[in-house]
Short mmCIF file of N, CA, C and O in Angstrom, two decimals:
data_model
loop_
_atom_site.label_atom_id
_atom_site.label_comp_id
_atom_site.label_asym_id
_atom_site.label_seq_id
_atom_site.Cartn_x
_atom_site.Cartn_y
_atom_site.Cartn_z
N MET J 36 18.36 1.28 30.92
CA MET J 36 18.35 2.65 30.43
C MET J 36 17.54 3.49 31.41
O MET J 36 16.46 3.12 31.83
N GLY J 37 18.06 4.66 31.78
CA GLY J 37 17.41 5.53 32.72
C GLY J 37 16.27 6.32 32.10
O GLY J 37 16.15 6.43 30.88
N LYS J 38 15.43 6.89 32.97
CA LYS J 38 14.27 7.65 32.51
C LYS J 38 14.68 8.84 31.64
O LYS J 38 14.05 9.10 30.60
N ALA J 39 15.72 9.56 32.04
CA ALA J 39 16.16 10.72 31.25
C ALA J 39 16.56 10.29 29.84
O ALA J 39 16.25 10.98 28.85
N SER J 40 17.23 9.16 29.73
CA SER J 40 17.66 8.65 28.44
C SER J 40 16.45 8.24 27.59
O SER J 40 16.39 8.54 26.39
N ARG J 41 15.50 7.56 28.21
CA ARG J 41 14.27 7.17 27.49
C ARG J 41 13.52 8.40 27.01
O ARG J 41 13.01 8.44 25.88
N ASP J 42 13.41 9.40 27.89
CA ASP J 42 12.70 10.62 27.52
C ASP J 42 13.38 11.33 26.35
O ASP J 42 12.71 11.83 25.44
N LYS J 43 14.70 11.37 26.35
CA LYS J 43 15.45 11.98 25.26
C LYS J 43 15.19 11.21 23.96
O LYS J 43 15.02 11.81 22.89
N GLY J 44 15.13 9.89 24.05
CA GLY J 44 14.84 9.06 22.88
C GLY J 44 13.45 9.34 22.34
O GLY J 44 13.26 9.46 21.12
N LYS J 45 12.48 9.48 23.22
CA LYS J 45 11.10 9.79 22.79
C LYS J 45 11.05 11.14 22.10
O LYS J 45 10.38 11.31 21.08
N ARG J 46 11.75 12.12 22.68
CA ARG J 46 11.78 13.45 22.06
C ARG J 46 12.40 13.37 20.67
O ARG J 46 11.93 14.01 19.73
N GLY J 47 13.46 12.58 20.54
CA GLY J 47 14.10 12.42 19.24
C GLY J 47 13.16 11.81 18.22
O GLY J 47 13.10 12.24 17.07
N GLU J 48 12.40 10.81 18.63
CA GLU J 48 11.43 10.17 17.73
C GLU J 48 10.37 11.17 17.29
O GLU J 48 10.00 11.23 16.12
N ARG J 49 9.91 11.98 18.22
CA ARG J 49 8.93 13.02 17.87
C ARG J 49 9.53 14.04 16.91
O ARG J 49 8.86 14.50 15.98
N GLU J 50 10.79 14.41 17.13
CA GLU J 50 11.46 15.37 16.26
C GLU J 50 11.56 14.84 14.83
O GLU J 50 11.32 15.58 13.86
N VAL J 51 11.95 13.57 14.69
CA VAL J 51 12.08 12.99 13.35
C VAL J 51 10.72 12.92 12.67
O VAL J 51 10.58 13.26 11.49
N ALA J 52 9.69 12.50 13.41
CA ALA J 52 8.34 12.45 12.83
C ALA J 52 7.90 13.84 12.38
O ALA J 52 7.35 14.01 11.29
N GLU J 53 8.19 14.85 13.18
CA GLU J 53 7.83 16.22 12.82
C GLU J 53 8.61 16.69 11.59
O GLU J 53 8.05 17.33 10.69
N LEU J 54 9.90 16.37 11.52
CA LEU J 54 10.71 16.72 10.37
C LEU J 54 10.13 16.12 9.09
O LEU J 54 10.01 16.79 8.06
N LEU J 55 9.76 14.85 9.16
CA LEU J 55 9.17 14.19 7.99
C LEU J 55 7.83 14.84 7.63
O LEU J 55 7.56 15.09 6.45
N ARG J 56 7.00 15.13 8.64
CA ARG J 56 5.71 15.78 8.35
C ARG J 56 5.92 17.15 7.72
O ARG J 56 5.18 17.53 6.81
N ASP J 57 6.94 17.87 8.17
CA ASP J 57 7.25 19.18 7.58
C ASP J 57 7.61 19.07 6.11
O ASP J 57 7.54 20.05 5.37
N HIS J 58 8.02 17.87 5.69
CA HIS J 58 8.36 17.63 4.28
C HIS J 58 7.28 16.82 3.55
O HIS J 58 7.54 16.18 2.54
N GLY J 59 6.07 16.84 4.11
CA GLY J 59 4.92 16.24 3.43
C GLY J 59 4.75 14.75 3.62
O GLY J 59 3.96 14.12 2.92
N ILE J 60 5.48 14.16 4.56
CA ILE J 60 5.38 12.72 4.80
C ILE J 60 4.59 12.51 6.09
O ILE J 60 5.00 12.99 7.15
N PRO J 61 3.46 11.80 6.02
CA PRO J 61 2.62 11.63 7.21
C PRO J 61 3.23 10.63 8.20
O PRO J 61 2.87 9.45 8.23
N ALA J 62 4.17 11.09 9.00
CA ALA J 62 4.92 10.21 9.90
C ALA J 62 4.43 10.37 11.34
O ALA J 62 3.87 11.40 11.72
N ARG J 63 4.70 9.33 12.13
CA ARG J 63 4.40 9.33 13.56
C ARG J 63 5.33 8.35 14.24
O ARG J 63 5.98 7.54 13.58
N ARG J 64 5.40 8.43 15.57
CA ARG J 64 6.19 7.45 16.32
C ARG J 64 5.63 6.06 16.07
O ARG J 64 4.43 5.88 15.88
N GLY J 65 6.51 5.06 16.10
CA GLY J 65 6.08 3.67 15.95
C GLY J 65 5.38 3.18 17.20
O GLY J 65 5.22 3.91 18.17
N VAL J 66 4.98 1.91 17.19
CA VAL J 66 4.21 1.36 18.31
C VAL J 66 5.08 0.87 19.45
O VAL J 66 4.57 0.34 20.42
N GLN J 67 6.41 1.06 19.38
CA GLN J 67 7.26 0.60 20.47
C GLN J 67 6.88 1.27 21.78
O GLN J 67 7.10 0.72 22.84
N TYR J 68 6.26 2.47 21.71
CA TYR J 68 5.83 3.13 22.94
C TYR J 68 4.74 2.33 23.64
O TYR J 68 4.51 2.49 24.82
N ALA J 69 4.07 1.44 22.92
CA ALA J 69 3.02 0.61 23.50
C ALA J 69 3.53 -0.79 23.80
O ALA J 69 2.75 -1.67 24.12
N GLY J 70 4.82 -1.00 23.66
CA GLY J 70 5.40 -2.28 24.05
C GLY J 70 5.88 -3.14 22.91
O GLY J 70 6.44 -4.20 23.14
N GLY J 71 5.70 -2.73 21.65
CA GLY J 71 6.15 -3.53 20.52
C GLY J 71 7.58 -3.19 20.14
O GLY J 71 7.84 -2.14 19.60
N ASN J 72 8.52 -4.07 20.45
CA ASN J 72 9.94 -3.78 20.20
C ASN J 72 10.34 -3.90 18.74
O ASN J 72 11.40 -3.42 18.36
N ASP J 73 9.52 -4.57 17.92
CA ASP J 73 9.94 -4.81 16.54
C ASP J 73 9.48 -3.71 15.59
O ASP J 73 9.69 -3.78 14.40
N SER J 74 8.87 -2.67 16.10
CA SER J 74 8.39 -1.58 15.28
C SER J 74 9.51 -0.57 15.04
O SER J 74 10.34 -0.34 15.92
N PRO J 75 9.51 0.08 13.86
CA PRO J 75 10.46 1.17 13.68
C PRO J 75 10.18 2.28 14.69
O PRO J 75 9.06 2.41 15.18
N ASP J 76 11.18 3.08 14.98
CA ASP J 76 10.96 4.20 15.91
C ASP J 76 9.98 5.21 15.34
O ASP J 76 9.21 5.83 16.08
N VAL J 77 10.02 5.39 14.01
CA VAL J 77 9.12 6.30 13.32
C VAL J 77 8.58 5.58 12.10
O VAL J 77 9.33 4.92 11.38
N VAL J 78 7.29 5.69 11.87
CA VAL J 78 6.66 5.06 10.69
C VAL J 78 6.07 6.14 9.79
O VAL J 78 5.79 7.25 10.24
N GLY J 79 5.91 5.80 8.52
CA GLY J 79 5.30 6.71 7.57
C GLY J 79 6.08 6.85 6.28
O GLY J 79 5.58 7.36 5.29
N LEU J 80 7.30 6.38 6.27
CA LEU J 80 8.14 6.43 5.08
C LEU J 80 8.21 5.00 4.54
O LEU J 80 9.02 4.19 4.99
N ASP J 81 7.32 4.69 3.61
CA ASP J 81 7.20 3.32 3.10
C ASP J 81 8.53 2.78 2.58
O ASP J 81 9.26 3.47 1.87
N GLY J 82 8.84 1.55 2.96
CA GLY J 82 10.04 0.89 2.49
C GLY J 82 11.31 1.27 3.23
O GLY J 82 12.39 0.85 2.85
N VAL J 83 11.17 2.09 4.29
CA VAL J 83 12.32 2.55 5.05
C VAL J 83 12.10 2.27 6.53
O VAL J 83 11.08 2.67 7.10
N HIS J 84 13.04 1.57 7.13
CA HIS J 84 13.01 1.33 8.58
C HIS J 84 13.82 2.44 9.23
O HIS J 84 14.99 2.64 8.90
N ILE J 85 13.20 3.16 10.18
CA ILE J 85 13.86 4.30 10.83
C ILE J 85 14.18 3.95 12.27
O ILE J 85 13.30 3.67 13.07
N GLU J 86 15.47 3.97 12.58
CA GLU J 86 15.98 3.80 13.94
C GLU J 86 16.50 5.17 14.38
O GLU J 86 17.37 5.74 13.72
N VAL J 87 15.94 5.72 15.46
CA VAL J 87 16.31 7.06 15.91
C VAL J 87 17.27 6.95 17.09
O VAL J 87 17.01 6.22 18.05
N LYS J 88 18.36 7.69 17.01
CA LYS J 88 19.34 7.76 18.10
C LYS J 88 19.57 9.22 18.42
O LYS J 88 20.17 9.97 17.65
N ARG J 89 19.06 9.65 19.55
CA ARG J 89 19.22 11.05 19.99
C ARG J 89 20.18 11.03 21.17
O ARG J 89 19.80 10.86 22.32
N SER J 90 21.47 11.11 20.85
CA SER J 90 22.50 10.98 21.87
C SER J 90 23.72 11.81 21.49
O SER J 90 23.86 12.22 20.35
N GLU J 91 24.58 12.03 22.46
CA GLU J 91 25.78 12.83 22.21
C GLU J 91 26.84 12.02 21.46
O GLU J 91 27.66 12.58 20.75
N THR J 92 26.84 10.72 21.64
CA THR J 92 27.74 9.85 20.90
C THR J 92 26.92 8.76 20.23
O THR J 92 25.83 8.43 20.69
N LEU J 93 27.44 8.22 19.16
CA LEU J 93 26.73 7.17 18.44
C LEU J 93 27.68 6.03 18.16
O LEU J 93 28.75 6.23 17.56
N ALA J 94 27.30 4.84 18.59
CA ALA J 94 28.01 3.63 18.21
C ALA J 94 27.43 3.24 16.85
O ALA J 94 26.42 2.54 16.78
N LEU J 95 28.04 3.73 15.79
CA LEU J 95 27.48 3.66 14.45
C LEU J 95 27.12 2.24 14.00
O LEU J 95 25.98 1.97 13.63
N TYR J 96 28.09 1.35 14.04
CA TYR J 96 27.82 0.02 13.50
C TYR J 96 26.81 -0.77 14.35
O TYR J 96 25.92 -1.42 13.78
N PRO J 97 26.87 -0.73 15.66
CA PRO J 97 25.80 -1.39 16.43
C PRO J 97 24.42 -0.79 16.15
O PRO J 97 23.43 -1.52 16.08
N ALA J 98 24.33 0.53 15.97
CA ALA J 98 23.04 1.15 15.66
C ALA J 98 22.53 0.68 14.31
O ALA J 98 21.35 0.34 14.16
N LEU J 99 23.41 0.63 13.31
CA LEU J 99 23.00 0.17 11.99
C LEU J 99 22.63 -1.31 12.02
O LEU J 99 21.67 -1.73 11.38
N GLU J 100 23.38 -2.10 12.77
CA GLU J 100 23.04 -3.52 12.90
C GLU J 100 21.67 -3.70 13.53
O GLU J 100 20.89 -4.57 13.12
N GLN J 101 21.35 -2.89 14.54
CA GLN J 101 20.02 -2.96 15.15
C GLN J 101 18.94 -2.64 14.12
O GLN J 101 17.93 -3.35 14.03
N ALA J 102 19.16 -1.60 13.33
CA ALA J 102 18.19 -1.24 12.30
C ALA J 102 18.03 -2.37 11.28
O ALA J 102 16.91 -2.69 10.86
N LEU J 103 19.15 -2.98 10.88
CA LEU J 103 19.09 -4.08 9.91
C LEU J 103 18.35 -5.28 10.47
O LEU J 103 17.55 -5.92 9.77
N GLU J 104 18.59 -5.60 11.74
CA GLU J 104 17.91 -6.73 12.37
C GLU J 104 16.41 -6.49 12.51
O GLU J 104 15.61 -7.41 12.36
N ASP J 105 16.03 -5.25 12.79
CA ASP J 105 14.62 -4.93 13.04
C ASP J 105 13.82 -4.64 11.77
O ASP J 105 12.60 -4.70 11.78
N ALA J 106 14.51 -4.33 10.67
CA ALA J 106 13.83 -3.96 9.43
C ALA J 106 13.11 -5.16 8.82
O ALA J 106 13.58 -6.29 8.91
N ARG J 107 11.99 -4.88 8.20
CA ARG J 107 11.28 -5.92 7.45
C ARG J 107 12.06 -6.26 6.20
O ARG J 107 12.78 -5.39 5.67
N PRO J 108 11.93 -7.48 5.69
CA PRO J 108 12.64 -7.84 4.45
C PRO J 108 12.27 -6.86 3.34
O PRO J 108 11.10 -6.53 3.14
N GLY J 109 13.29 -6.36 2.65
CA GLY J 109 13.07 -5.42 1.55
C GLY J 109 13.11 -3.96 1.96
O GLY J 109 13.23 -3.09 1.10
N ASP J 110 12.98 -3.66 3.25
CA ASP J 110 13.04 -2.27 3.70
C ASP J 110 14.49 -1.81 3.79
O ASP J 110 15.39 -2.60 4.08
N ILE J 111 14.71 -0.54 3.58
CA ILE J 111 16.03 0.06 3.73
C ILE J 111 16.19 0.42 5.20
O ILE J 111 15.36 1.13 5.77
N ALA J 112 17.25 -0.07 5.82
CA ALA J 112 17.53 0.22 7.23
C ALA J 112 18.27 1.55 7.32
O ALA J 112 19.30 1.74 6.67
N THR J 113 17.74 2.47 8.13
CA THR J 113 18.38 3.77 8.33
C THR J 113 18.50 4.07 9.82
O THR J 113 17.67 3.64 10.62
N VAL J 114 19.54 4.81 10.15
CA VAL J 114 19.73 5.31 11.51
C VAL J 114 19.72 6.83 11.41
O VAL J 114 20.50 7.41 10.65
N TRP J 115 18.83 7.46 12.16
CA TRP J 115 18.73 8.91 12.21
C TRP J 115 19.35 9.34 13.52
O TRP J 115 18.91 8.90 14.59
N HIS J 116 20.38 10.18 13.45
CA HIS J 116 21.10 10.58 14.67
C HIS J 116 21.21 12.10 14.77
O HIS J 116 21.41 12.78 13.76
N ARG J 117 21.08 12.57 15.99
CA ARG J 117 21.31 13.99 16.26
C ARG J 117 21.85 14.14 17.66
O ARG J 117 21.35 13.54 18.60
N ARG J 118 22.90 14.91 17.79
CA ARG J 118 23.37 15.29 19.11
C ARG J 118 22.90 16.72 19.38
O ARG J 118 22.46 17.41 18.46
N SER J 119 22.97 17.15 20.60
CA SER J 119 22.48 18.46 20.99
C SER J 119 23.12 19.56 20.15
O SER J 119 24.34 19.56 19.93
N GLY J 120 22.29 20.46 19.68
CA GLY J 120 22.78 21.61 18.93
C GLY J 120 23.17 21.31 17.50
O GLY J 120 23.72 22.18 16.81
N ARG J 121 22.90 20.11 17.01
CA ARG J 121 23.28 19.72 15.64
C ARG J 121 22.04 19.37 14.83
O ARG J 121 20.97 19.14 15.37
N ARG J 122 22.24 19.27 13.52
CA ARG J 122 21.15 18.85 12.63
C ARG J 122 21.09 17.33 12.58
O ARG J 122 22.06 16.64 12.91
N TRP J 123 19.96 16.81 12.14
CA TRP J 123 19.79 15.37 11.98
C TRP J 123 20.65 14.87 10.82
O TRP J 123 20.78 15.55 9.80
N VAL J 124 21.24 13.69 10.99
CA VAL J 124 21.94 13.00 9.91
C VAL J 124 21.31 11.62 9.75
O VAL J 124 20.75 11.07 10.71
N VAL J 125 21.41 11.07 8.56
CA VAL J 125 20.86 9.75 8.28
C VAL J 125 21.99 8.86 7.80
O VAL J 125 22.75 9.23 6.90
N VAL J 126 22.09 7.67 8.38
CA VAL J 126 23.12 6.70 8.03
C VAL J 126 22.43 5.50 7.38
O VAL J 126 21.43 4.99 7.90
N LEU J 127 22.97 5.05 6.25
CA LEU J 127 22.48 3.85 5.59
C LEU J 127 23.61 3.29 4.76
O LEU J 127 24.61 3.97 4.51
N HIS J 128 23.47 2.04 4.34
CA HIS J 128 24.49 1.43 3.50
C HIS J 128 24.58 2.18 2.18
O HIS J 128 23.57 2.64 1.64
N ALA J 129 25.78 2.29 1.64
CA ALA J 129 26.00 3.01 0.39
C ALA J 129 25.15 2.42 -0.74
O ALA J 129 24.59 3.16 -1.56
N GLU J 130 25.02 1.10 -0.80
CA GLU J 130 24.23 0.47 -1.85
C GLU J 130 22.77 0.90 -1.78
O GLU J 130 22.12 1.10 -2.81
N ASP J 131 22.26 1.05 -0.57
CA ASP J 131 20.87 1.51 -0.41
C ASP J 131 20.73 2.96 -0.85
O ASP J 131 19.76 3.34 -1.52
N PHE J 132 21.70 3.81 -0.48
CA PHE J 132 21.67 5.20 -0.92
C PHE J 132 21.69 5.28 -2.44
O PHE J 132 20.93 6.04 -3.05
N LEU J 133 22.55 4.49 -3.08
CA LEU J 133 22.65 4.51 -4.54
C LEU J 133 21.36 4.02 -5.19
O LEU J 133 20.95 4.54 -6.23
N ALA J 134 20.70 3.03 -4.59
CA ALA J 134 19.42 2.54 -5.11
C ALA J 134 18.36 3.65 -5.04
O ALA J 134 17.58 3.84 -5.98
N VAL J 135 18.34 4.38 -3.93
CA VAL J 135 17.39 5.49 -3.79
C VAL J 135 17.70 6.57 -4.81
O VAL J 135 16.79 7.12 -5.46
N LEU J 136 18.96 6.87 -5.00
CA LEU J 136 19.37 7.88 -5.98
C LEU J 136 18.96 7.46 -7.39
O LEU J 136 18.41 8.28 -8.15
N ARG J 137 19.21 6.21 -7.73
CA ARG J 137 18.80 5.70 -9.06
C ARG J 137 17.30 5.83 -9.25
O ARG J 137 16.83 6.27 -10.28
N ALA J 138 16.53 5.43 -8.23
CA ALA J 138 15.07 5.49 -8.31
C ALA J 138 14.60 6.94 -8.46
O ALA J 138 13.68 7.24 -9.23
N SER J 139 15.24 7.84 -7.75
CA SER J 139 14.90 9.26 -7.83
C SER J 139 15.17 9.81 -9.22
O SER J 139 14.34 10.52 -9.79
N ARG J 140 16.30 9.45 -9.77
CA ARG J 140 16.65 9.94 -11.12
C ARG J 140 15.75 9.32 -12.19
O ARG J 140 15.41 9.97 -13.16
N ALA J 141 15.37 8.07 -11.99
CA ALA J 141 14.47 7.42 -12.95
C ALA J 141 13.11 8.11 -12.93
O ALA J 141 12.47 8.26 -13.97
N GLY J 142 12.67 8.55 -11.75
CA GLY J 142 11.38 9.24 -11.63
C GLY J 142 11.37 10.62 -12.26
O GLY J 142 10.36 11.08 -12.74
N THR J 143 12.53 11.27 -12.32
CA THR J 143 12.60 12.60 -12.91
C THR J 143 12.83 12.55 -14.41
O THR J 143 12.64 13.53 -15.12
N ALA J 144 13.25 11.38 -14.92
CA ALA J 144 13.54 11.25 -16.34
C ALA J 144 12.27 11.00 -17.15
O ALA J 144 12.29 11.07 -18.36
N ALA J 145 11.18 10.69 -16.47
CA ALA J 145 9.94 10.35 -17.19
C ALA J 145 9.29 11.56 -17.81
O ALA J 145 9.49 12.66 -17.54
#
């Protein structure tokens, strides 16, 4: 991977961390910048593994497989993707989305 590509990836990780902080979640880049490959790209959202892809194209299934392989047992694997000039999108398995939705609705029913 070239330097420009790595730099774009780092910027993407910072953008996602900032987006989460803007929504009250104390997020930061993971420790992969210090050499740890098994860390999520962004940490701070408990129970969620965040894989950031800041690129013009996304190989969806390989990206999700990477997130699944790197996620800790029990964590929800997510891929956060943004191409230039677009908003961030989050990809996860439908079952995981439905579990989050159920948990959210259960929390509001109390």
